[in-house]
Amino acid sequence: MSGEIYPDLVVASANVLANFIIGVGVLQNAVYVLLLVVAQRALAAEPPEPRVRTLRRRCAASAPPIALLAPAYNEAPTIENSVRSLLALDYPDFEVIVINDGSKDDTLGVLQRAFALETVTRDFHRTLAHRQIRGVYRSASHDRLVVVDKENGGKADALNAGLNLARAPIVCSMDADSILEPDSLLRAVQPFVEDPQHVVATGGTVRIANGCTIRDGRVVDIGLPRNILAMLQTIEYLRAFLLARLAWSRMGALTIVSGAFGLFRRSVLIEIGGYAARTVGEDMELIVRLHRHFREQKRPYRIAFVPEPVCWTEAPETLAGLARQRARWHRGALETFFKHRAMAFNPRYGRVGIVGMGQVFLFDVLGPVIELAGYVLMPLMWMLGILSLDYFLAYLALTFVLGVAISVGSLALEEAELRRFPKAIDLIKLALAAVLENFGYRQLNSLWRLWGLWQWLRGVQSWGEMSRKGFQPAAAGLVDA
Amino acid sequence: MPSALLLIWTTAWVLVAVSCCALGALIVARLAREREERNHPNRRALVSKALLNYAFAGGETPSLPVARRAERQVLIDVALDAALILRGPSKTRLVELLQALGLDRELRRRGRKGSVRDRVTALESLCLFPDAQTIAVLCAAEQSSDLRIWLTALRARVELGVGPDISGLLDLAGRSGASRSSTMHDLVTARARENLHEALRALNGDVSVPARALLVRAIGETGRREALAPLKTALCHPNPQVRSAAAGALGALGYAEAADALARATCDGDWRVRLKAIEAIKRLGLGFDAACLKPLLQDRIWWVRFRAEEALRGLGEEGDALQPAASSQIEVISRSALR
């Protein structure tokens, strides 16, 4: 750095700032490399069982009943197919509870016509607070289906109603518009079967369905999205689930089970008061609260991540939609972190406090601010002659290359153990996406997260408008034969 | 400091090279697999047809490819599926064929070494080849520190009829995490059903607390009247883990004579015992004085209150009579009936 033009203090401050930004970046990348190693070891030691028949044989006798809780809000175009695919899941004992969360469209009417719903009486304890239930229906044609019609209160409120009504010991929270693979429950329930006394929650992998062929609410042919944003999210999801969540769970520091697909012991959720209604990151908040509850009570417990059960979801394909989603996710992470800030770096909470909340601090609280500060300040400092161009370029190259290497690493994990993408060309496309995401997408992501930070500081609570194309026959890229 | 700069650039280039090589290897491997699948699109169907034809009709031994690992894997997958549905001479012929193809040796090798998934699958499959070598592999696998591996090996040995007796199983249940495993529970329950007297003798012996709780639960599953008195005695054990297991077991056993003991257990100092006693009362249903549940509606543990109210509703008119009072006493739990 040059000290010829500027006072020493300015140069020293710039030095400190530059070193801090670089230090945080290096730490983030180092954590990712560690995650890659842990995830690789975990998958190599316990690769998923490829044969569903073997799984079925192993857990047929000991599979606990599961209640699938599917909150639906304005899902009229897709709800029938979604529910049919849920009813066709391969699991010995389950019940589907669809919670119509005060939809303004004809979601309830579609369900009534498609499944011959009849009004029933169902006794339940209103142990968790939620908005008024207007009616409970059971299908005359499908024994396993229960539909709850309630006033609108949001996803967490709907899930709480479902938790009250459920009778199975294990509940599966999901989005009504997600698609579960037929064997997903069999796979996700394994930790509950293996360690019934300690496992309180398990999560599975969420994948992008854009570009896949969907028929009758089932993914029948896996393909990559044609939309570039969805493609970039595909590699992002691979990194987040196959690498990060698997590794954090192996380290006992998993702080989130996706709201799109997670299994929970019902009694435990009721014990901790169910989902927090006034948050946009109810999935993360729930998991952190579970950790906190069990750590404070000094009770043994386990929250597991199983990489193989797959839930397919539709990714936003427009910048505006993606921006809203990312800002909301970030707001949720910040809400959770600051709500449970007492846990952060607190040895009383063990690994979750130090490692789990530490990574939330590093990646979610500091991450976007530092990254954007880096993008803005580093070139600025170089232009002002404070920062050496050689170092700046070298650091930039290393950061980008590390990002690509980590994405290629998660792709290698996927290919070595799961092999979901059917063609070799898919791997090449995904690798190109891993390179491409460094030029614009990552920076945009940081901006969106910063927007989320701004919303959080202003106390914005809304979910924002969510537009989905739906798994429709007419939807481009989502071919329904 | 050119050396630091050099280090950064070198690291970056090394990462580029490693990423490219890894990606190249993935793509080449994938292309090879795609080519293999194109060349042998129906391998699984052909193997399945050949195996089943031979198993049902006998005749000349089919020539099946087993030289490569992928080929052997297909054969193993298909053979194991077939073995599940075949019985009698057909199954015997299939097993002989698999032995002739050397698959028993392959499975023994996989049972000794490999990933947890491969070892567990291989150990499960070895039940098809009940000989001394298989037993040796299973015994060796039981020394594994991985719970899934040694429990699978143990279950396979029990299925082959050479497993330990109930005392041996209870000793093993003392190993880390084993007493919580559903596999161990199934094994002990099966042994208790086979020989209840041996199980009851073990109950009087020197057994660790987790193993004793496991044994108590297993005895309850037998449904035999002889188990009633020992389980009532276990309900007075000093350890709450055993007492709660005994309360649950009395519910599973299903005899109304347990009523008095269970009613007393609802006053136990440990909430887990009270909870299990309530659940057992609910399970047994008739023959109870519902009033014994009424104080539990004000228990300090929420979960106990919840279960008590639930049990009251299941006890017929007597419980119903207490219900309005119960509902008014509980602020947190409100009964909602929707029409």
XYZ file of N, CA and C in Angstrom, chain B residues 11-211:
603
model
N -1.606 -21.013 -5.327
C -2.779 -21.699 -4.749
C -3.949 -21.627 -5.717
N -4.147 -20.432 -6.284
C -5.274 -20.261 -7.211
C -5.131 -21.201 -8.407
N -3.930 -21.260 -8.975
C -3.740 -22.121 -10.149
C -3.852 -23.602 -9.805
N -3.339 -23.953 -8.624
C -3.470 -25.359 -8.202
C -4.951 -25.721 -8.073
N -5.720 -24.798 -7.481
C -7.165 -25.054 -7.326
C -7.849 -25.194 -8.688
N -7.441 -24.330 -9.624
C -8.006 -24.419 -10.980
C -7.700 -25.803 -11.572
N -6.433 -26.216 -11.417
C -6.027 -27.504 -11.987
C -6.787 -28.661 -11.334
N -6.887 -28.606 -9.996
C -7.584 -29.693 -9.281
C -9.057 -29.738 -9.692
N -9.677 -28.555 -9.774
C -11.098 -28.512 -10.148
C -11.307 -29.086 -11.540
N -10.424 -28.656 -12.473
C -10.568 -29.146 -13.851
C -10.379 -30.660 -13.908
N -9.352 -31.146 -13.194
C -9.099 -32.602 -13.200
C -10.293 -33.349 -12.603
N -10.804 -32.837 -11.466
C -11.927 -33.516 -10.801
C -13.132 -33.551 -11.724
N -13.390 -32.417 -12.349
C -14.540 -32.348 -13.241
C -14.348 -33.269 -14.441
N -13.120 -33.253 -14.975
C -12.822 -34.121 -16.124
C -13.035 -35.587 -15.757
N -12.532 -35.958 -14.583
C -12.677 -37.358 -14.151
C -14.143 -37.724 -13.988
N -14.922 -36.806 -13.418
C -16.357 -37.069 -13.232
C -17.041 -37.302 -14.575
N -16.694 -36.434 -15.511
C -17.353 -36.522 -16.819
C -16.946 -37.805 -17.542
N -15.654 -38.125 -17.473
C -15.199 -39.355 -18.136
C -15.884 -40.576 -17.517
N -15.940 -40.584 -16.167
C -16.588 -41.719 -15.487
C -18.059 -41.812 -15.875
N -18.692 -40.644 -15.942
C -20.109 -40.638 -16.296
C -20.312 -41.130 -17.731
N -19.427 -40.685 -18.644
C -19.550 -41.115 -20.042
C -19.366 -42.631 -20.155
N -18.414 -43.144 -19.373
C -18.178 -44.597 -19.397
C -19.423 -45.338 -18.919
N -20.040 -44.787 -17.882
C -21.246 -45.429 -17.343
C -22.396 -45.365 -18.349
N -22.515 -44.218 -18.996
C -23.582 -44.075 -19.996
C -23.379 -45.069 -21.145
N -22.097 -45.218 -21.517
C -21.792 -46.150 -22.603
C -22.145 -47.578 -22.191
N -21.780 -47.906 -20.967
C -22.077 -49.236 -20.437
C -23.591 -49.488 -20.442
N -24.333 -48.467 -20.018
C -25.791 -48.622 -19.972
C -26.389 -48.749 -21.371
N -25.775 -48.030 -22.313
C -26.254 -48.140 -23.701
C -25.990 -49.533 -24.250
N -24.809 -50.075 -23.926
C -24.439 -51.398 -24.442
C -25.249 -52.521 -23.802
N -25.628 -52.323 -22.543
C -26.372 -53.381 -21.842
C -27.636 -52.802 -21.231
N -28.576 -52.399 -22.065
C -29.747 -51.697 -21.524
C -30.629 -52.586 -20.645
N -30.640 -53.873 -20.927
C -31.583 -54.746 -20.210
C -30.877 -55.742 -19.301
N -29.684 -55.388 -18.856
C -28.916 -56.385 -18.097
C -29.701 -56.904 -16.886
N -30.291 -55.979 -16.150
C -31.006 -56.366 -14.939
C -32.164 -57.312 -15.272
N -32.906 -56.973 -16.319
C -34.046 -57.802 -16.705
C -33.575 -59.180 -17.157
N -32.473 -59.207 -17.909
C -31.971 -60.495 -18.409
C -31.485 -61.376 -17.257
N -30.749 -60.758 -16.344
C -30.237 -61.521 -15.186
C -31.412 -62.054 -14.370
N -32.396 -61.194 -14.156
C -33.562 -61.583 -13.366
C -34.273 -62.770 -14.010
N -34.454 -62.683 -15.321
C -35.147 -63.755 -16.039
C -34.359 -65.079 -15.939
N -33.034 -64.965 -16.146
C -32.205 -66.175 -16.102
C -32.235 -66.805 -14.706
N -32.132 -65.986 -13.693
C -32.125 -66.501 -12.312
C -33.455 -67.176 -11.965
N -34.532 -66.511 -12.279
C -35.847 -67.058 -11.924
C -36.153 -68.326 -12.718
N -35.763 -68.325 -14.005
C -35.963 -69.538 -14.818
C -35.241 -70.721 -14.184
N -33.993 -70.471 -13.789
C -33.203 -71.551 -13.209
C -33.796 -71.978 -11.858
N -34.193 -70.998 -11.070
C -34.721 -71.322 -9.737
C -35.993 -72.162 -9.845
N -36.851 -71.836 -10.797
C -38.124 -72.562 -10.899
C -37.978 -73.891 -11.639
N -37.189 -73.856 -12.728
C -37.167 -75.046 -13.601
C -35.897 -75.864 -13.471
N -34.842 -75.320 -12.893
C -33.581 -76.040 -12.812
C -32.937 -76.137 -14.181
N -32.322 -77.252 -14.473
C -31.684 -77.444 -15.780
C -30.264 -76.948 -15.781
N -29.832 -76.519 -16.971
C -28.432 -76.131 -17.126
C -28.133 -74.818 -16.392
N -26.973 -74.759 -15.762
C -26.601 -73.538 -15.031
C -26.455 -72.374 -16.010
N -27.173 -71.266 -15.777
C -27.055 -70.144 -16.717
C -25.684 -69.479 -16.600
N -25.182 -69.018 -17.720
C -23.884 -68.328 -17.670
C -24.157 -66.840 -17.489
N -23.816 -66.365 -16.307
C -24.081 -64.958 -16.000
C -22.758 -64.227 -15.801
N -22.672 -62.999 -16.292
C -21.402 -62.271 -16.161
C -21.151 -61.849 -14.710
N -19.984 -62.217 -14.182
C -19.657 -61.833 -12.795
C -18.229 -61.302 -12.673
N -17.607 -61.094 -13.814
C -16.192 -60.714 -13.762
C -15.996 -59.330 -13.154
N -16.874 -58.391 -13.496
C -16.684 -57.015 -13.021
C -17.589 -56.717 -11.825
N -17.154 -55.738 -11.033
C -17.907 -55.412 -9.812
C -19.347 -54.981 -10.136
N -19.483 -54.181 -11.216
C -20.823 -53.710 -11.586
C -21.731 -54.891 -11.948
N -21.141 -55.875 -12.621
C -21.922 -57.060 -13.008
C -22.327 -57.863 -11.775
N -21.382 -57.990 -10.854
C -21.690 -58.735 -9.626
C -22.751 -57.998 -8.810
N -22.668 -56.662 -8.842
C -23.643 -55.874 -8.074
C -25.063 -56.104 -8.613
N -25.175 -56.099 -9.935
C -26.499 -56.342 -10.535
C -27.002 -57.718 -10.119
N -26.108 -58.700 -10.206
C -26.485 -60.067 -9.856
C -26.920 -60.154 -8.384
N -26.163 -59.496 -7.519
C -26.506 -59.526 -6.085
C -27.872 -58.875 -5.851
N -28.079 -57.699 -6.451
C -29.357 -56.989 -6.262
C -30.530 -57.863 -6.706
N -30.390 -58.425 -7.896
C -31.486 -59.228 -8.440
C -31.690 -60.492 -7.606
N -30.583 -61.124 -7.238
C -30.681 -62.376 -6.475
C -31.344 -62.150 -5.119
N -31.001 -61.019 -4.478
C -31.584 -60.758 -3.160
C -33.078 -60.485 -3.272
N -33.467 -59.765 -4.305
C -34.902 -59.543 -4.510
C -35.609 -60.869 -4.743
N -34.979 -61.723 -5.560
C -35.590 -63.026 -5.880
C -35.678 -63.899 -4.630
N -34.615 -63.866 -3.811
C -34.586 -64.711 -2.611
C -35.724 -64.369 -1.652
N -36.156 -63.114 -1.674
C -37.230 -62.708 -0.765
C -38.566 -63.341 -1.132
N -38.744 -63.625 -2.413
C -40.054 -64.147 -2.831
C -40.040 -65.653 -3.088
N -38.858 -66.249 -3.095
C -38.798 -67.690 -3.385
C -38.831 -68.505 -2.092
N -39.372 -69.711 -2.208
C -39.417 -70.617 -1.059
C -39.064 -72.027 -1.546
N -38.730 -72.909 -0.628
C -38.560 -74.329 -0.927
C -37.448 -74.621 -1.920
N -37.695 -75.600 -2.793
C -36.629 -76.044 -3.716
C -36.142 -74.923 -4.639
N -37.050 -74.022 -5.010
C -36.640 -72.923 -5.904
C -35.560 -72.078 -5.230
N -35.796 -71.807 -3.952
C -34.830 -70.978 -3.214
C -33.500 -71.726 -3.064
N -33.613 -73.029 -2.776
C -32.389 -73.827 -2.619
C -31.572 -73.786 -3.902
N -32.267 -73.955 -5.043
C -31.553 -73.934 -6.327
C -30.888 -72.578 -6.549
N -31.619 -71.523 -6.218
C -31.071 -70.168 -6.404
C -29.808 -69.984 -5.570
N -29.882 -70.419 -4.302
C -28.729 -70.261 -3.404
C -27.535 -71.059 -3.925
N -27.807 -72.273 -4.415
C -26.704 -73.097 -4.950
C -26.059 -72.405 -6.154
N -26.915 -71.814 -6.971
C -26.390 -71.112 -8.147
C -25.505 -69.934 -7.721
N -25.996 -69.177 -6.733
C -25.226 -68.018 -6.272
C -23.884 -68.460 -5.689
N -23.905 -69.612 -5.006
C -22.642 -70.130 -4.444
C -21.698 -70.528 -5.568
N -22.287 -71.164 -6.597
C -21.462 -71.589 -7.726
C -20.836 -70.377 -8.423
N -21.543 -69.262 -8.402
C -21.014 -68.047 -9.048
C -20.078 -67.267 -8.120
N -19.939 -67.747 -6.903
C -18.989 -67.127 -5.961
C -19.539 -65.904 -5.254
N -20.874 -65.735 -5.287
C -21.433 -64.538 -4.657
C -21.380 -64.594 -3.143
N -21.381 -65.814 -2.581
C -21.274 -65.912 -1.121
C -19.920 -65.367 -0.661
N -18.873 -65.688 -1.449
C -17.536 -65.178 -1.094
C -17.512 -63.651 -1.204
N -18.157 -63.157 -2.278
C -18.200 -61.700 -2.489
C -18.897 -61.016 -1.302
N -20.028 -61.602 -0.879
C -20.777 -60.982 0.224
C -19.997 -61.039 1.535
N -19.272 -62.149 1.732
C -18.457 -62.249 2.958
C -17.365 -61.193 2.950
N -16.785 -60.995 1.758
C -15.727 -59.982 1.641
C -16.309 -58.591 1.952
N -17.489 -58.329 1.374
C -18.104 -57.012 1.606
C -18.547 -56.853 3.063
N -18.916 -57.963 3.681
C -19.341 -57.904 5.086
C -18.190 -57.558 6.020
N -16.960 -57.873 5.560
C -15.794 -57.605 6.407
C -15.294 -56.178 6.266
N -15.403 -55.631 5.040
C -14.757 -54.354 4.773
C -15.586 -53.535 3.794
N -15.603 -52.245 4.010
C -16.305 -51.367 3.079
C -17.086 -50.301 3.825
N -17.983 -49.630 3.092
C -18.792 -48.590 3.723
C -19.848 -49.247 4.613
N -20.406 -48.464 5.508
C -21.435 -48.989 6.415
C -22.586 -49.581 5.595
N -23.005 -48.847 4.565
C -24.134 -49.319 3.750
C -23.836 -50.686 3.130
N -22.659 -50.807 2.505
C -22.318 -52.070 1.839
C -22.201 -53.202 2.856
N -21.597 -52.896 3.993
C -21.412 -53.956 4.994
C -22.763 -54.414 5.545
N -23.629 -53.444 5.847
C -24.941 -53.809 6.405
C -25.723 -54.658 5.400
N -25.737 -54.237 4.140
C -26.472 -54.994 3.124
C -25.890 -56.394 2.965
N -24.554 -56.468 2.953
C -23.913 -57.775 2.781
C -24.221 -58.690 3.969
N -24.149 -58.133 5.176
C -24.403 -58.960 6.372
C -25.852 -59.447 6.403
N -26.767 -58.587 5.984
C -28.174 -59.016 5.918
C -28.327 -60.170 4.923
N -27.613 -60.057 3.811
C -27.760 -61.042 2.740
C -27.099 -62.368 3.060
N -26.136 -62.332 3.964
C -25.405 -63.568 4.254
C -26.285 -64.648 4.881
N -27.466 -64.253 5.351
C -28.390 -65.248 5.903
C -28.736 -66.317 4.867
N -28.549 -65.989 3.601
C -28.839 -66.971 2.540
C -27.826 -68.119 2.547
N -26.661 -67.895 3.158
C -25.586 -68.900 3.095
C -25.190 -69.323 4.506
N -26.014 -70.123 5.152
C -25.749 -70.445 6.565
C -24.670 -71.507 6.748
N -23.413 -71.101 6.745
C -22.346 -72.062 7.022
C -21.337 -71.460 8.003
N -20.320 -72.248 8.294
C -19.362 -71.819 9.330
C -18.649 -70.522 8.940
N -18.359 -70.388 7.643
C -17.631 -69.172 7.217
C -18.503 -67.926 7.427
N -19.792 -68.094 7.119
C -20.714 -66.964 7.324
C -20.769 -66.589 8.802
N -20.881 -67.613 9.653
C -20.953 -67.342 11.098
C -19.700 -66.599 11.548
N -18.552 -67.019 11.005
C -17.293 -66.368 11.397
C -17.313 -64.898 10.993
N -17.815 -64.626 9.787
C -17.881 -63.225 9.327
C -18.820 -62.423 10.228
N -19.956 -63.031 10.577
C -20.929 -62.326 11.417
C -20.339 -62.040 12.802
N -19.647 -63.042 13.348
C -19.051 -62.845 14.681
C -17.999 -61.732 14.625
N -17.227 -61.728 13.537
C -16.200 -60.677 13.409
C -16.875 -59.308 13.300
N -17.982 -59.243 12.549
C -18.668 -57.954 12.365
C -19.269 -57.456 13.675
N -19.581 -58.390 14.559
C -20.152 -57.976 15.853
C -19.140 -57.216 16.707
N -17.860 -57.298 16.316
C -16.838 -56.549 17.066
C -16.741 -55.101 16.578
N -17.461 -54.796 15.491
C -17.379 -53.441 14.940
C -17.883 -52.418 15.961
N -17.317 -51.222 15.878
C -17.774 -50.178 16.801
C -19.034 -49.489 16.278
N -19.354 -49.719 15.008
C -20.549 -49.082 14.448
C -21.789 -49.882 14.846
N -22.696 -49.187 15.493
C -23.903 -49.832 16.032
C -24.682 -50.592 14.946
N -24.832 -49.937 13.778
C -25.643 -50.570 12.722
C -25.006 -51.852 12.236
N -23.668 -51.844 12.133
C -22.990 -53.031 11.617
C -23.125 -54.180 12.608
N -22.795 -53.915 13.864
C -22.803 -55.066 14.785
C -24.209 -55.536 15.109
N -25.176 -54.620 15.089
C -26.553 -55.063 15.338
C -27.091 -55.878 14.160
N -26.707 -55.467 12.944
C -27.132 -56.239 11.765
C -26.536 -57.644 11.815
N -25.246 -57.697 12.177
C -24.580 -59.006 12.263
C -25.248 -59.876 13.336
N -25.566 -59.242 14.446
C -26.206 -59.980 15.542
C -27.582 -60.507 15.103
N -28.340 -59.629 14.428
C -29.666 -60.060 13.982
C -29.554 -61.214 12.985
N -28.550 -61.119 12.086
C -28.358 -62.189 11.103
C -28.024 -63.501 11.812
N -27.188 -63.402 12.835
C -26.803 -64.616 13.572
C -28.036 -65.196 14.283
N -28.880 -64.338 14.840
C -30.108 -64.826 15.496
C -31.010 -65.492 14.452
N -31.126 -64.863 13.282
C -31.973 -65.443 12.227
C -31.460 -66.805 11.785
N -30.135 -66.978 11.838
C -29.560 -68.275 11.455
C -29.658 -69.292 12.584
N -30.194 -68.875 13.726
C -30.396 -69.819 14.839
C -29.173 -70.038 15.681
N -28.155 -69.197 15.542
C -26.942 -69.391 16.339
C -26.647 -68.137 17.173
N -27.693 -67.394 17.453
C -27.511 -66.164 18.226
C -27.393 -66.447 19.699
N -27.008 -65.449 20.479
C -26.884 -65.629 21.926
C -28.249 -65.788 22.597
N -28.249 -66.368 23.795
C -29.517 -66.463 24.528
C -29.855 -65.085 25.111
N -30.938 -65.041 25.866
C -31.399 -63.720 26.309
C -30.380 -63.017 27.208
N -29.661 -63.793 28.026
C -28.643 -63.157 28.878
C -27.533 -62.562 28.031
N -27.150 -63.312 26.994
C -26.116 -62.803 26.077
C -26.575 -61.521 25.402
N -27.848 -61.507 24.982
C -28.375 -60.306 24.330
C -28.375 -59.120 25.297
N -28.732 -59.404 26.552
C -28.782 -58.308 27.528
C -27.385 -57.769 27.829
N -26.397 -58.667 27.805
C -25.016 -58.188 27.972
C -24.663 -57.238 26.839
N -25.040 -57.653 25.615
C -24.731 -56.808 24.456
C -25.512 -55.494 24.494
N -26.707 -55.557 25.085
C -27.529 -54.335 25.157
C -26.858 -53.263 26.000
N -25.884 -53.671 26.806
C -25.148 -52.707 27.611
C -24.179 -51.882 26.791
N -23.893 -52.344 25.538
C -22.973 -51.574 24.689
C -23.618 -50.246 24.307
N -22.792 -49.279 24.018
C -23.263 -47.905 23.802
C -24.416 -47.801 22.797
N -25.521 -47.257 23.250
C -26.654 -46.976 22.358
C -27.509 -48.170 22.006
N -27.065 -49.389 22.334
C -27.767 -50.576 21.864
C -29.145 -50.731 22.492
N -29.274 -50.374 23.770
C -30.559 -50.607 24.438
C -31.662 -49.720 23.854
N -31.275 -48.629 23.192
C -32.273 -47.743 22.593
C -32.683 -48.215 21.207
N -31.900 -49.137 20.640
C -32.130 -49.517 19.255
C -33.376 -50.391 19.106
N -34.136 -50.111 18.065
C -35.335 -50.921 17.837
C -34.959 -52.350 17.453
N -33.788 -52.529 16.831
C -33.340 -53.882 16.467
C -33.134 -54.715 17.728
N -32.455 -54.119 18.707
C -32.202 -54.849 19.944
C -33.523 -55.166 20.647
N -34.432 -54.214 20.618
C -35.742 -54.440 21.229
C -36.442 -55.634 20.548
N -36.397 -55.652 19.221
C -37.033 -56.754 18.482
C -36.397 -58.103 18.849
N -35.063 -58.091 18.943
C -34.361 -59.354 19.227
C -34.705 -59.865 20.628
N -34.671 -58.966 21.598
C -34.962 -59.386 22.978
C -36.429 -59.823 23.089
N -37.320 -59.095 22.416
C -38.741 -59.465 22.453
C -38.956 -60.858 21.852
N -38.277 -61.106 20.734
C -38.426 -62.421 20.106
C -37.947 -63.528 21.043
N -36.805 -63.283 21.699
C -36.282 -64.279 22.643
C -37.251 -64.467 23.821
N -37.808 -63.369 24.313
C -38.736 -63.461 25.452
C -39.998 -64.237 25.046
N -40.431 -64.061 23.838
C -41.606 -64.807 23.366
C -41.296 -66.292 23.256
N -40.068 -66.589 22.787
C -39.665 -67.997 22.648
C -39.582 -68.676 24.007
N -39.018 -67.975 24.959
C -38.776 -68.588 26.267
C -38.977 -67.555 27.381
N -40.232 -67.449 27.796
C -40.558 -66.430 28.809
C -39.874 -66.725 30.140
N -39.776 -68.023 30.478
C -39.185 -68.358 31.781
C -37.727 -67.915 31.861
N -37.018 -68.105 30.736
C -35.624 -67.669 30.704
C -35.557 -66.142 30.884
N -36.519 -65.452 30.232
C -36.554 -63.990 30.341
C -36.832 -63.561 31.775
N -37.757 -64.269 32.431
C -38.098 -63.907 33.813
C -36.935 -64.198 34.751
N -36.195 -65.293 34.457
C -35.010 -65.601 35.273
C -33.966 -64.477 35.121
N -33.825 -64.022 33.861
C -32.857 -62.947 33.604
C -33.239 -61.669 34.356
N -34.544 -61.482 34.507
C -35.032 -60.287 35.203
C -34.589 -60.272 36.665
N -34.436 -61.480 37.211
C -33.989 -61.574 38.603
C -32.471 -61.516 38.721
N -31.792 -61.604 37.585
C -30.328 -61.633 37.611
C -29.723 -60.237 37.692
N -28.405 -60.205 37.500
C -27.680 -58.937 37.582
C -27.621 -58.318 36.174
N -28.477 -57.357 35.956
C -28.576 -56.748 34.616
C -28.475 -55.235 34.777
N -27.825 -54.588 33.796
C -27.712 -53.119 33.867
C -29.091 -52.486 33.738
N -29.210 -51.228 34.167
C -30.531 -50.566 34.161
C -31.121 -50.459 32.747
N -30.355 -49.961 31.752
C -30.955 -49.874 30.409
C -31.373 -51.241 29.879
N -30.551 -52.270 30.150
C -30.885 -53.612 29.675
C -32.121 -54.144 30.413
